[in-house]
Short mmCIF file of C-alpha atoms (C1' of nucleotides) in Angstrom, two decimals:
data_model
loop_
_atom_site.label_atom_id
_atom_site.label_comp_id
_atom_site.label_asym_id
_atom_site.label_seq_id
_atom_site.Cartn_x
_atom_site.Cartn_y
_atom_site.Cartn_z
CA UNK A 630 42.68 -24.10 39.01
CA UNK A 631 39.23 -24.65 38.29
CA UNK A 632 39.06 -25.61 34.77
CA UNK A 633 38.27 -22.15 32.78
CA UNK A 634 36.05 -22.66 29.74
CA UNK A 635 38.40 -21.32 26.99
CA UNK A 636 36.68 -17.83 26.33
CA UNK A 637 33.85 -18.67 22.65
CA UNK A 638 33.57 -16.19 20.56
CA UNK A 639 32.49 -13.69 22.66
CA UNK A 640 28.98 -14.70 24.01
CA UNK A 641 27.03 -17.79 23.83
CA UNK A 642 26.87 -19.38 27.17
CA UNK A 643 23.54 -19.44 28.07
CA UNK A 644 22.25 -21.22 24.72
CA UNK A 645 22.08 -24.32 23.85
CA UNK A 646 19.96 -27.06 22.37
CA UNK A 647 16.79 -25.33 24.47
CA UNK A 648 13.50 -27.40 23.72
CA UNK A 649 11.17 -26.68 20.73
CA UNK A 650 8.49 -24.08 22.04
CA UNK A 651 11.52 -22.69 24.56
CA UNK A 652 13.34 -22.29 21.21
CA UNK A 653 10.78 -20.68 19.14
CA UNK A 654 9.56 -18.51 21.54
CA UNK A 655 13.03 -17.11 22.15
CA UNK A 656 13.42 -15.89 18.81
CA UNK A 657 9.73 -14.32 18.70
CA UNK A 658 10.96 -11.62 20.93
CA UNK A 659 13.93 -11.66 19.68
CA UNK A 660 12.69 -10.47 16.50
CA UNK A 661 9.91 -8.33 18.04
CA UNK A 662 13.14 -6.60 19.24
CA UNK A 663 15.04 -6.54 16.12
CA UNK A 664 12.38 -5.75 13.80
CA UNK A 665 10.91 -3.02 16.02
CA UNK A 666 14.65 -0.57 15.63
CA UNK A 667 15.49 -1.66 12.60
CA UNK A 668 12.55 -2.54 10.61
CA UNK A 669 11.20 -6.17 8.59
CA UNK A 670 14.40 -4.72 6.33
CA UNK A 671 16.25 -5.87 9.35
CA UNK A 672 18.43 -8.63 7.98
CA UNK A 673 18.07 -12.17 9.62
CA UNK A 674 22.31 -12.46 9.96
CA UNK A 675 21.78 -9.87 12.68
CA UNK A 676 18.59 -11.09 14.35
CA UNK A 677 20.94 -14.60 14.95
CA UNK A 678 23.35 -12.90 15.68
CA UNK A 679 22.17 -10.28 18.86
CA UNK A 680 20.16 -14.12 19.83
CA UNK A 681 22.96 -16.06 19.81
CA UNK A 682 22.91 -19.10 17.27
CA UNK A 683 23.06 -18.89 13.69
CA UNK A 684 20.98 -17.99 10.78
CA UNK A 685 19.94 -21.13 9.75
CA UNK A 686 18.30 -22.27 12.63
CA UNK A 687 15.26 -18.84 11.88
CA UNK A 688 14.57 -21.35 8.77
CA UNK A 689 14.05 -24.67 11.38
CA UNK A 690 11.36 -22.97 13.72
CA UNK A 691 10.12 -20.46 10.31
CA UNK A 692 9.58 -21.33 7.05
CA UNK A 693 10.25 -17.49 6.31
CA UNK A 694 10.85 -14.53 6.77
CA UNK A 695 7.00 -13.75 5.74
CA UNK A 696 6.13 -16.23 8.27
CA UNK A 697 8.33 -14.87 11.72
CA UNK A 698 7.09 -11.29 10.93
CA UNK A 699 3.34 -12.53 11.09
CA UNK A 700 3.64 -14.38 14.01
CA UNK A 701 4.58 -10.57 15.50
CA UNK A 702 1.93 -9.08 13.58
CA UNK A 703 -0.32 -11.13 16.00
CA UNK A 704 1.33 -10.31 18.88
CA UNK A 705 2.30 -6.35 18.91
CA UNK A 706 -2.07 -6.35 17.14
CA UNK A 707 -3.99 -9.48 18.27
CA UNK A 708 -2.83 -10.14 21.28
CA UNK A 709 -2.48 -6.53 23.00
CA UNK A 710 -6.60 -5.07 21.97
CA UNK A 711 -9.09 -5.42 25.29
CA UNK A 712 -12.38 -6.69 24.43
CA UNK A 713 -13.43 -5.05 27.76
CA UNK A 714 -12.71 -1.91 26.62
CA UNK A 715 -16.15 -0.82 24.11
CA UNK A 716 -18.31 -2.57 27.32
CA UNK A 717 -16.60 -0.55 30.12
CA UNK A 718 -17.04 2.89 27.11
CA UNK A 719 -20.50 2.34 26.95
CA UNK A 720 -21.08 2.11 30.58
CA UNK A 721 -23.28 4.79 31.17
CA UNK A 722 -23.88 3.94 34.92
CA UNK A 723 -20.28 6.89 34.68
CA UNK A 724 -19.06 9.89 34.21
CA UNK A 725 -18.21 10.09 30.77
CA UNK A 726 -15.63 11.73 32.10
CA UNK A 727 -14.93 8.92 34.35
CA UNK A 728 -15.08 6.51 31.46
CA UNK A 729 -12.73 7.78 28.62
CA UNK A 730 -10.30 8.55 31.56
CA UNK A 731 -9.89 5.04 33.05
CA UNK A 732 -9.94 3.54 29.44
CA UNK A 733 -7.14 5.38 28.34
CA UNK A 734 -5.37 5.36 31.05
CA UNK A 735 -6.12 1.92 30.43
CA UNK A 736 -5.05 1.30 26.93
CA UNK A 737 -1.62 4.48 27.06
CA UNK A 738 -0.41 1.13 29.19
CA UNK A 739 -1.30 -1.48 27.11
CA UNK A 740 0.30 0.16 23.77
CA UNK A 741 3.53 2.17 25.27
CA UNK A 742 5.96 0.05 24.45
CA UNK A 743 8.36 0.34 22.66
CA UNK A 744 8.10 -2.75 20.10
CA UNK A 745 4.36 -2.20 19.11
CA UNK A 746 4.13 0.84 18.16
CA UNK A 747 7.27 1.40 16.17
CA UNK A 748 6.24 -1.94 14.83
CA UNK A 749 2.87 -0.62 14.48
CA UNK A 750 4.45 2.26 12.73
CA UNK A 751 6.62 0.37 9.98
CA UNK A 752 3.73 -2.09 9.37
CA UNK A 753 1.14 0.70 7.93
CA UNK A 754 4.32 2.06 6.42
CA UNK A 755 3.67 -1.11 4.32
CA UNK A 756 0.78 -0.62 3.77
CA UNK A 757 0.24 -3.64 5.57
CA UNK A 758 -3.24 -4.89 6.10
CA UNK A 759 -3.10 -6.06 9.63
CA UNK A 760 -2.69 -2.15 10.34
CA UNK A 761 -5.71 -1.85 8.05
CA UNK A 762 -7.45 -4.02 9.53
CA UNK A 763 -6.29 -2.28 13.16
CA UNK A 764 -7.08 1.02 12.21
CA UNK A 765 -11.38 -0.14 10.95
CA UNK A 766 -11.00 -2.19 14.77
CA UNK A 767 -10.30 1.04 16.20
CA UNK A 768 -12.39 3.78 14.75
CA UNK A 769 -15.92 0.87 14.95
CA UNK A 770 -14.71 -0.05 18.85
CA UNK A 771 -13.68 2.70 19.77
CA UNK A 772 -14.14 5.72 18.55
CA UNK A 773 -18.11 5.28 17.09
CA UNK A 774 -19.18 4.07 21.11
CA UNK A 775 -17.27 7.13 21.81
CA UNK A 776 -18.47 10.00 19.61
CA UNK A 777 -22.05 7.74 20.41
CA UNK A 778 -21.76 8.56 23.85
CA UNK A 779 -20.25 11.92 23.81
CA UNK A 780 -24.48 12.42 21.70
CA UNK A 781 -25.86 11.43 24.44
CA UNK A 782 -23.76 13.56 27.39
CA UNK A 783 -24.78 16.49 25.06
CA UNK A 784 -27.78 15.82 24.14
CA UNK A 785 -28.17 15.01 20.91
CA UNK A 786 -29.89 12.04 18.89
CA UNK A 787 -28.07 8.88 18.89
CA UNK A 788 -26.24 6.61 16.09
CA UNK A 789 -29.72 4.89 14.97
CA UNK A 790 -32.15 7.91 14.21
CA UNK A 791 -28.83 10.64 13.24
CA UNK A 792 -25.56 8.41 10.98
CA UNK A 793 -22.45 9.45 12.49
CA UNK A 794 -20.84 11.58 10.89
CA UNK A 795 -16.97 12.34 10.22
CA UNK A 796 -15.89 15.70 11.87
CA UNK A 797 -17.43 13.86 15.02
CA UNK A 798 -15.92 10.92 14.99
CA UNK A 799 -12.33 13.09 14.35
CA UNK A 800 -13.30 15.63 17.27
CA UNK A 801 -12.96 12.47 19.30
CA UNK A 802 -9.66 11.29 17.35
CA UNK A 803 -8.98 14.61 18.45
CA UNK A 804 -8.65 13.22 21.73
CA UNK A 805 -7.19 9.86 21.44
CA UNK A 806 -3.85 12.01 18.97
CA UNK A 807 -2.82 13.37 22.24
CA UNK A 808 -2.15 9.83 23.99
CA UNK A 809 -1.24 8.52 20.68
CA UNK A 810 1.40 10.64 19.33
CA UNK A 811 2.87 11.07 23.67
CA UNK A 812 3.73 7.74 22.63
CA UNK A 813 5.35 7.70 19.74
CA UNK A 814 7.28 11.05 20.52
CA UNK A 815 8.85 8.65 23.01
CA UNK A 816 9.81 6.06 21.13
CA UNK A 817 10.36 7.18 17.97
CA UNK A 818 11.36 11.33 17.83
CA UNK A 819 12.41 10.00 21.13
CA UNK A 820 11.40 13.53 22.78
CA UNK A 821 9.78 12.41 25.46
CA UNK A 822 10.11 14.88 29.00
CA UNK A 823 9.93 12.46 31.83
CA UNK A 824 6.53 12.95 32.68
CA UNK A 825 3.27 11.72 35.21
CA UNK A 826 1.40 9.91 31.38
CA UNK A 827 -1.95 9.06 33.68
CA UNK A 828 -2.39 13.01 34.85
CA UNK A 829 -1.74 14.09 31.34
CA UNK A 830 -4.92 12.33 30.76
CA UNK A 831 -6.01 13.03 33.17
CA UNK A 832 -6.30 16.81 32.60
CA UNK A 833 -6.24 16.36 28.73
CA UNK A 834 -10.05 13.85 29.09
CA UNK A 835 -11.38 17.08 31.64
CA UNK A 836 -10.52 19.66 28.60
CA UNK A 837 -12.62 16.97 26.08
CA UNK A 838 -15.54 16.91 28.05
CA UNK A 839 -15.56 20.02 29.11
CA UNK A 840 -15.82 21.32 24.90
CA UNK A 841 -17.99 17.97 24.31
CA UNK A 842 -21.02 20.05 24.24
CA UNK A 843 -20.51 23.15 22.35
CA UNK A 844 -17.73 21.43 19.58
CA UNK A 845 -21.07 19.73 18.54
CA UNK A 846 -22.82 21.46 18.77
CA UNK A 847 -20.49 23.62 15.90
CA UNK A 848 -19.59 20.05 13.80
CA UNK A 849 -23.49 20.24 13.27
CA UNK A 850 -24.30 22.72 12.96
CA UNK A 851 -21.25 23.09 10.14
CA UNK A 852 -22.12 20.37 8.74
CA UNK A 853 -25.40 21.90 8.03
CA UNK A 854 -24.13 24.74 7.15
CA UNK A 855 -22.35 24.01 4.56
CA UNK A 856 -25.93 21.20 3.09
CA UNK A 857 -23.45 18.60 3.33
CA UNK A 858 -21.38 18.39 -0.02
CA UNK A 859 -19.68 16.45 1.59
CA UNK A 860 -16.49 18.58 1.68
CA UNK A 861 -13.69 18.46 -0.87
CA UNK A 862 -10.90 17.69 0.26
CA UNK A 863 -8.68 19.96 0.34
CA UNK A 864 -6.65 20.95 -3.86
CA UNK A 865 -4.08 18.27 -3.81
CA UNK A 866 -0.93 20.47 -3.78
CA UNK A 867 1.87 18.62 -7.10
CA UNK A 868 5.44 19.44 -6.41
CA UNK A 869 7.18 19.95 -2.98
CA UNK A 870 9.49 22.85 -3.80
CA UNK B 1363 -0.15 5.91 -42.68
CA UNK B 1364 2.25 7.69 -40.64
CA UNK B 1365 5.72 7.14 -39.24
CA UNK B 1366 4.33 4.79 -36.22
CA UNK B 1367 7.16 5.28 -33.34
CA UNK B 1368 7.38 0.87 -32.63
CA UNK B 1369 6.20 0.43 -29.11
CA UNK B 1370 10.00 0.35 -26.89
CA UNK B 1371 8.81 -1.66 -23.90
CA UNK B 1372 6.63 -0.32 -22.04
CA UNK B 1373 6.70 4.19 -21.77
CA UNK B 1374 10.08 6.07 -21.45
CA UNK B 1375 8.92 8.22 -24.98
CA UNK B 1376 9.25 11.56 -22.48
CA UNK B 1377 12.81 11.62 -21.14
CA UNK B 1378 16.39 11.55 -23.62
CA UNK B 1379 19.61 13.76 -22.85
CA UNK B 1380 17.83 16.28 -20.23
CA UNK B 1381 20.37 19.09 -19.52
CA UNK B 1382 22.15 18.57 -16.15
CA UNK B 1383 20.48 20.06 -13.51
CA UNK B 1384 17.06 19.31 -14.82
CA UNK B 1385 17.85 15.51 -15.14
CA UNK B 1386 19.59 15.99 -10.67
CA UNK B 1387 15.86 18.03 -10.08
CA UNK B 1388 13.88 15.48 -12.09
CA UNK B 1389 15.76 12.34 -10.17
CA UNK B 1390 15.61 14.52 -6.08
CA UNK B 1391 11.84 14.63 -6.95
CA UNK B 1392 11.82 10.26 -8.03
CA UNK B 1393 13.61 10.26 -5.18
CA UNK B 1394 11.37 11.81 -2.52
CA UNK B 1395 8.13 10.02 -4.20
CA UNK B 1396 9.84 6.51 -4.26
CA UNK B 1397 11.93 6.52 -0.24
CA UNK B 1398 8.10 7.89 0.41
CA UNK B 1399 6.61 4.94 -1.05
CA UNK B 1400 8.82 2.24 -0.67
CA UNK B 1401 11.05 3.46 2.29
CA UNK B 1402 15.53 4.04 2.23
CA UNK B 1403 15.35 0.22 1.82
CA UNK B 1404 13.60 0.97 -1.86
CA UNK B 1405 15.48 0.11 -4.46
CA UNK B 1406 17.86 2.68 -6.31
CA UNK B 1407 16.62 0.30 -9.56
CA UNK B 1408 13.10 -0.22 -8.85
CA UNK B 1409 13.85 4.53 -8.29
CA UNK B 1410 15.34 4.11 -11.36
CA UNK B 1411 12.75 2.12 -13.60
CA UNK B 1412 10.05 4.68 -13.07
CA UNK B 1413 11.92 7.77 -13.82
CA UNK B 1414 12.55 5.44 -16.99
CA UNK B 1415 16.38 5.70 -17.06
CA UNK B 1416 19.18 3.23 -16.04
CA UNK B 1417 19.67 3.08 -12.65
CA UNK B 1418 23.45 3.82 -13.88
CA UNK B 1419 22.49 7.26 -14.59
CA UNK B 1420 21.65 7.78 -10.63
CA UNK B 1421 25.12 7.48 -9.11
CA UNK B 1422 26.40 9.61 -12.39
CA UNK B 1423 24.40 12.81 -10.58
CA UNK B 1424 24.95 11.73 -7.24
CA UNK B 1425 28.10 9.68 -5.47
CA UNK B 1426 25.80 7.72 -3.43
CA UNK B 1427 23.07 6.65 -2.41
CA UNK B 1428 23.18 8.68 0.67
CA UNK B 1429 23.95 11.60 -0.82
CA UNK B 1430 20.27 11.32 -2.37
CA UNK B 1431 18.51 10.74 1.11
CA UNK B 1432 20.32 13.78 1.95
CA UNK B 1433 18.93 15.80 -0.86
CA UNK B 1434 15.35 14.55 -0.15
CA UNK B 1435 15.82 14.73 4.02
CA UNK B 1436 17.31 18.63 2.74
CA UNK B 1437 14.14 19.16 1.05
CA UNK B 1438 11.72 17.59 3.22
CA UNK B 1439 12.93 19.31 6.71
CA UNK B 1440 14.81 21.60 6.23
CA UNK B 1441 12.80 23.87 3.28
CA UNK B 1442 9.62 23.23 4.64
CA UNK B 1443 9.49 25.41 7.96
CA UNK B 1444 9.23 29.73 7.66
CA UNK B 1445 10.66 31.15 10.71
CA UNK B 1446 7.93 33.89 10.46
CA UNK B 1447 5.71 31.59 12.29
CA UNK B 1448 7.28 32.14 16.39
CA UNK B 1449 7.11 35.42 15.39
CA UNK B 1450 3.47 35.00 15.03
CA UNK B 1451 3.22 33.21 17.56
CA UNK B 1452 4.17 35.11 19.66
CA UNK B 1453 2.45 38.63 18.31
CA UNK B 1454 0.27 40.04 21.70
CA UNK B 1455 -1.85 42.37 19.86
CA UNK B 1456 -3.08 39.65 17.86
CA UNK B 1457 -5.99 36.91 20.90
CA UNK B 1458 -4.50 34.06 21.56
CA UNK B 1459 -6.23 32.43 19.96
CA UNK B 1460 -6.07 33.35 16.30
CA UNK B 1461 -3.06 33.50 16.75
CA UNK B 1462 -2.93 29.30 17.37
CA UNK B 1463 -5.63 28.78 14.07
CA UNK B 1464 -4.49 30.76 11.12
CA UNK B 1465 -0.14 29.37 12.69
CA UNK B 1466 -1.86 26.09 12.80
CA UNK B 1467 -3.97 26.11 10.38
CA UNK B 1468 -0.58 27.59 7.99
CA UNK B 1469 1.93 24.73 9.35
CA UNK B 1470 -0.68 22.66 8.78
CA UNK B 1471 -0.72 23.12 5.24
CA UNK B 1472 2.55 23.58 5.68
CA UNK B 1473 3.41 19.61 6.13
CA UNK B 1474 0.21 17.14 4.88
CA UNK B 1475 1.96 16.27 2.71
CA UNK B 1476 1.98 12.57 1.40
CA UNK B 1477 6.24 12.61 0.72
CA UNK B 1478 6.15 14.71 3.96
CA UNK B 1479 4.27 13.09 6.87
CA UNK B 1480 5.70 9.59 5.75
CA UNK B 1481 10.17 9.91 5.42
CA UNK B 1482 9.08 11.75 8.83
CA UNK B 1483 8.77 8.76 9.73
CA UNK B 1484 11.01 6.48 8.11
CA UNK B 1485 14.12 8.83 8.92
CA UNK B 1486 12.85 9.70 12.53
CA UNK B 1487 12.30 5.56 13.13
CA UNK B 1488 15.79 5.42 11.37
CA UNK B 1489 17.24 7.70 14.77
CA UNK B 1490 18.74 9.83 11.78
CA UNK B 1491 20.35 12.56 13.35
CA UNK B 1492 18.28 16.07 10.74
CA UNK B 1493 15.32 14.58 12.58
CA UNK B 1494 15.96 14.81 15.83
CA UNK B 1495 17.58 18.13 14.69
CA UNK B 1496 13.56 19.26 13.55
CA UNK B 1497 12.15 17.95 17.04
CA UNK B 1498 14.66 20.18 19.14
CA UNK B 1499 13.70 23.02 16.87
CA UNK B 1500 9.87 22.36 16.88
CA UNK B 1501 10.41 21.87 20.35
CA UNK B 1502 12.61 25.32 20.67
CA UNK B 1503 10.38 27.54 17.70
CA UNK B 1504 7.01 26.48 18.30
CA UNK B 1505 6.36 24.53 21.46
CA UNK B 1506 8.10 27.30 24.05
CA UNK B 1507 7.04 30.04 22.97
CA UNK B 1508 3.87 28.68 22.54
CA UNK B 1509 4.11 27.47 26.90
CA UNK B 1510 4.63 30.87 27.31
CA UNK B 1511 2.14 32.54 25.45
CA UNK B 1512 -0.58 30.49 27.13
CA UNK B 1513 1.35 31.80 31.05
CA UNK B 1514 1.03 35.50 29.94
CA UNK B 1515 -2.99 34.96 28.84
CA UNK B 1516 -4.12 32.94 32.17
CA UNK B 1517 -1.63 34.40 33.92
CA UNK B 1518 1.23 33.23 35.40
CA UNK B 1519 5.08 34.11 35.94
CA UNK B 1520 7.28 34.49 32.65
CA UNK B 1521 9.45 31.71 31.69
CA UNK B 1522 12.32 33.97 32.52
CA UNK B 1523 11.35 33.91 36.21
CA UNK B 1524 10.09 30.32 36.87
CA UNK B 1525 11.61 28.07 34.34
CA UNK B 1526 8.75 26.14 31.77
CA UNK B 1527 7.59 22.56 32.74
CA UNK B 1528 7.43 19.90 30.94
CA UNK B 1529 4.22 19.04 31.94
CA UNK B 1530 2.82 22.48 30.26
CA UNK B 1531 4.93 21.53 26.79
CA UNK B 1532 3.24 18.30 26.99
CA UNK B 1533 -0.27 19.95 27.02
CA UNK B 1534 0.04 22.48 23.97
CA UNK B 1535 1.70 19.28 22.31
CA UNK B 1536 -1.95 17.51 22.99
CA UNK B 1537 -3.29 20.59 20.72
CA UNK B 1538 0.35 20.01 18.46
CA UNK B 1539 -0.79 16.06 18.46
CA UNK B 1540 -4.53 16.50 16.69
CA UNK B 1541 -2.96 18.97 13.71
CA UNK B 1542 0.57 15.48 12.94
CA UNK B 1543 -2.32 12.47 13.85
CA UNK B 1544 -4.97 13.68 11.38
CA UNK B 1545 -2.02 13.78 8.92
CA UNK B 1546 -0.72 10.53 9.41
CA UNK B 1547 -3.90 9.47 10.12
CA UNK B 1548 -4.77 10.33 6.00
CA UNK B 1549 -1.23 8.74 4.62
CA UNK B 1550 0.07 6.57 6.49
CA UNK B 1551 -2.54 5.07 8.07
CA UNK B 1552 -5.02 5.95 4.94
CA UNK B 1553 -7.80 5.64 7.09
CA UNK B 1554 -8.68 9.70 6.54
CA UNK B 1555 -12.66 11.07 6.00
CA UNK B 1556 -12.99 13.52 4.40
CA UNK B 1557 -13.05 16.90 5.58
CA UNK B 1558 -12.31 20.96 6.37
CA UNK B 1559 -8.62 20.42 8.09
CA UNK B 1560 -9.92 24.80 9.14
CA UNK B 1561 -12.61 24.30 10.48
CA UNK B 1562 -11.52 21.63 12.86
CA UNK B 1563 -7.91 23.50 14.02
CA UNK B 1564 -10.97 26.68 14.71
CA UNK B 1565 -12.62 24.07 16.75
CA UNK B 1566 -9.93 22.40 18.73
CA UNK B 1567 -8.46 25.89 19.01
CA UNK B 1568 -10.40 27.31 21.19
CA UNK B 1569 -10.97 23.65 23.15
CA UNK B 1570 -7.46 23.90 24.42
CA UNK B 1571 -7.44 27.93 24.76
CA UNK B 1572 -10.75 27.34 26.89
CA UNK B 1573 -10.20 25.17 28.96
CA UNK B 1574 -5.92 26.46 28.96
CA UNK B 1575 -6.19 28.58 32.25
CA UNK B 1576 -7.50 25.51 34.38
CA UNK B 1577 -5.58 23.69 32.84
CA UNK B 1578 -1.80 25.32 32.73
CA UNK B 1579 -2.94 25.87 36.56
CA UNK B 1580 -2.89 22.04 37.54
CA UNK B 1581 -0.31 21.78 36.30
CA UNK B 1582 1.17 24.05 38.18
CA UNK B 1583 -0.52 22.08 41.48
CA UNK B 1584 0.53 18.75 39.86
CA UNK B 1585 4.38 19.94 39.94
CA UNK B 1586 4.00 21.30 43.04
CA UNK B 1587 1.99 19.05 44.91
CA UNK B 1588 4.84 15.58 44.23
CA UNK B 1589 8.02 18.31 44.96
CA UNK B 1590 9.68 18.49 41.76
CA UNK B 1591 11.26 15.01 42.48
CA UNK B 1592 11.40 14.91 39.30
CA UNK B 1593 8.48 12.50 38.02
CA UNK B 1594 10.37 8.96 38.12
CA UNK B 1595 9.87 7.16 34.44
CA UNK B 1596 6.65 4.37 33.68
CA UNK B 1597 7.82 1.18 35.26
CA UNK B 1598 9.35 -0.41 31.79
CA UNK B 1599 7.62 -4.34 31.54
CA UNK B 1600 9.89 -6.52 30.71
CA UNK B 1601 8.17 -9.32 28.34
CA UNK B 1602 5.86 -8.52 25.38
CA UNK B 1603 3.41 -11.52 26.22
"C1'" DT C 306 27.27 16.67 -43.98
"C1'" DG C 307 30.53 15.81 -40.68
"C1'" DC C 308 32.77 15.62 -36.09
"C1'" DC C 309 32.61 15.70 -30.80
"C1'" DT C 310 31.91 17.04 -26.78
"C1'" DT C 311 28.56 14.43 -23.36
"C1'" DG C 312 24.06 12.78 -21.65
"C1'" DC C 313 23.20 8.24 -20.75
"C1'" DT C 314 23.04 2.66 -21.37
"C1'" DT C 315 25.02 -2.16 -20.99
"C1'" DA C 316 27.02 -5.17 -18.64
"C1'" DT C 317 29.58 -6.00 -15.09
"C1'" DC C 318 32.18 -5.95 -10.46
"C1'" DG C 319 31.66 -7.45 -4.80
"C1'" DA C 320 28.75 -7.68 -1.15
"C1'" DA C 321 24.82 -8.88 1.19
"C1'" DT C 322 20.83 -10.63 1.14
"C1'" DG C 323 16.79 -15.20 1.96
"C1'" DA C 324 16.69 -19.79 1.95
"C1'" DT C 325 18.39 -25.41 1.98
"C1'" DA C 326 21.29 -29.14 2.71
"C1'" DA C 327 24.01 -32.58 4.42
"C1'" DG C 328 26.43 -33.68 9.05
"C1'" DC C 329 28.45 -32.87 13.75
"C1'" DA C 330 27.34 -33.29 18.81
"C1'" DA C 331 24.28 -33.12 23.46
"C1'" DG C 332 22.24 -35.09 26.26
"C1'" DA C 333 18.59 -38.78 27.07
"C1'" DA C 334 17.39 -43.83 27.53
"C1'" DC C 335 19.79 -48.00 28.14
"C1'" DG D 798 29.08 -46.42 28.85
"C1'" DT D 799 27.25 -46.41 24.22
"C1'" DT D 800 23.48 -46.22 21.29
"C1'" DC D 801 20.28 -43.13 19.02
"C1'" DT D 802 17.83 -38.84 18.63
"C1'" DT D 803 17.47 -33.98 17.35
"C1'" DG D 804 18.77 -29.33 17.82
"C1'" DC D 805 22.53 -27.11 15.91
"C1'" DT D 806 25.76 -25.08 12.78
"C1'" DT D 807 28.92 -25.47 8.96
"C1'" DA D 808 28.93 -25.02 3.81
"C1'" DT D 809 26.82 -23.68 -0.37
"C1'" DC D 810 22.89 -21.50 -3.62
"C1'" DA D 811 21.13 -17.76 -6.45
"C1'" DT D 812 19.18 -13.07 -6.14
"C1'" DT D 813 18.97 -8.47 -5.13
"C1'" DC D 814 22.25 -4.96 -3.77
"C1'" DG D 815 24.70 -0.28 -4.75
"C1'" DA D 816 28.79 0.54 -7.14
"C1'" DT D 817 31.89 1.70 -11.43
"C1'" DA D 818 33.75 0.62 -15.92
"C1'" DA D 819 33.69 0.72 -20.93
"C1'" DG D 820 31.45 2.41 -24.94
"C1'" DC D 821 27.28 3.87 -27.43
"C1'" DA D 822 25.25 8.28 -29.38
"C1'" DA D 823 22.29 12.25 -29.55
"C1'" DG D 824 22.23 16.86 -30.97
"C1'" DG D 825 25.00 20.72 -31.11
"C1'" DC D 826 28.51 23.46 -34.58
"C1'" DA D 827 31.55 23.97 -37.59
#
DNA sequence: TGCCTTGCTTATCGAATGATAAGCAAGAAC
DNA sequence: GTTCTTGCTTATCATTCGATAAGCAAGGCA
């Protein structure tokens, strides 16, 4: 009878004395999935247990919990940006529909991950500065360029002569929303029917571009009509009833 | 010289010995704004301090923290639903555009609140059952009826003879997304330009209805073409890189 | 003015949190 | 097989968490 290793505890045979780099990487990946599931208040003990290591070991590889979270942010936010997106969107040798379709298919593929969308939301709800920086980059690198391309597409003046208006951004963000909200339905609200994201993106982009000309014209007319008196924000209702 | 009340501590003159109902209501409202800001891991001590009362008093009015959170959910989710929405959406004596526009203006007005959107997200990220019940109601009471109305509008068979397809719902959710994501940008990502929500809703609905006929036709063609082999979910990528 | 109900606070509990210190033992080097 | 480096665990820290118990005092009532 071969010597059976008395099953110690429950399940931690596949981890003993890793090389420091490997262990750090393992902890980081475990932290990503742990914090994505339970938020950043998910305890370090639960994380360690999930990794099959002792809780103290975490602090040998990361000085404190905040530092570990910062590394998580780095992976989720910074490493997930494709600098070629902007260039793709501005390639006027391609039809606007083609550019938007292939961009959003790629963008969708890049962020349609349980960990990414949930950690993004957890950090945004914490008002983390990295989240706000991501939003700013999104605006400057993607939304604003798309607005500019739409301007060119519908025959309106370029942003250099006529500055971008928030309502134009919002128009584009309407298209953006269909992609983001779809991912959120899947990973946050757990209400995603099995579907074909590429087909839906083709459809949404087609609808957007088809209506773009009229929409941008109407936005410009609306802006002129309301005398650019910087639409006062809607009255903030006090009680919540 | 009038007797100045030695400023005790910092600021808690406007609260002593309230009637039980008033105190309970005050705590509930404070909890809503506290949990909306810091999530449900926001401590009871911080909540009490914000209310200018002792932490122990909370447990005199609510048996435990979970019970308080349940009351918060009640206010945010249940009290915020207008049962007339479905009827409005189905009023075929009105043009579809009119119905959608006035519905989404009202819906937007109803949920465009800092506390509502943030608490909804916090609870969804916790996989709370009430959040999932809200999503189910949204589907059954709003999205499905809109799909049915669109079917009628574009001349497709009613759901009784041809069951709703997830892709059709997703088409409608694209419109829904523009409203929800706009609210999230404002209260979660803090990236909302001052804008005119009613105007944007008119525009988005107009674009949606204008493209609805072709979109629904293409969805049906797509469903037939892919032989209804229940689109296999996209391969779940393992590493997060 | 005095009493007496009751709304509220102070003090404290055990469990859980992030983090530290000391020592065990795996496994390469010889 | 022995040694020695070092990856890892056990034990413990102070702090903070939700929750409880005992007692103070505000203010209506007489």
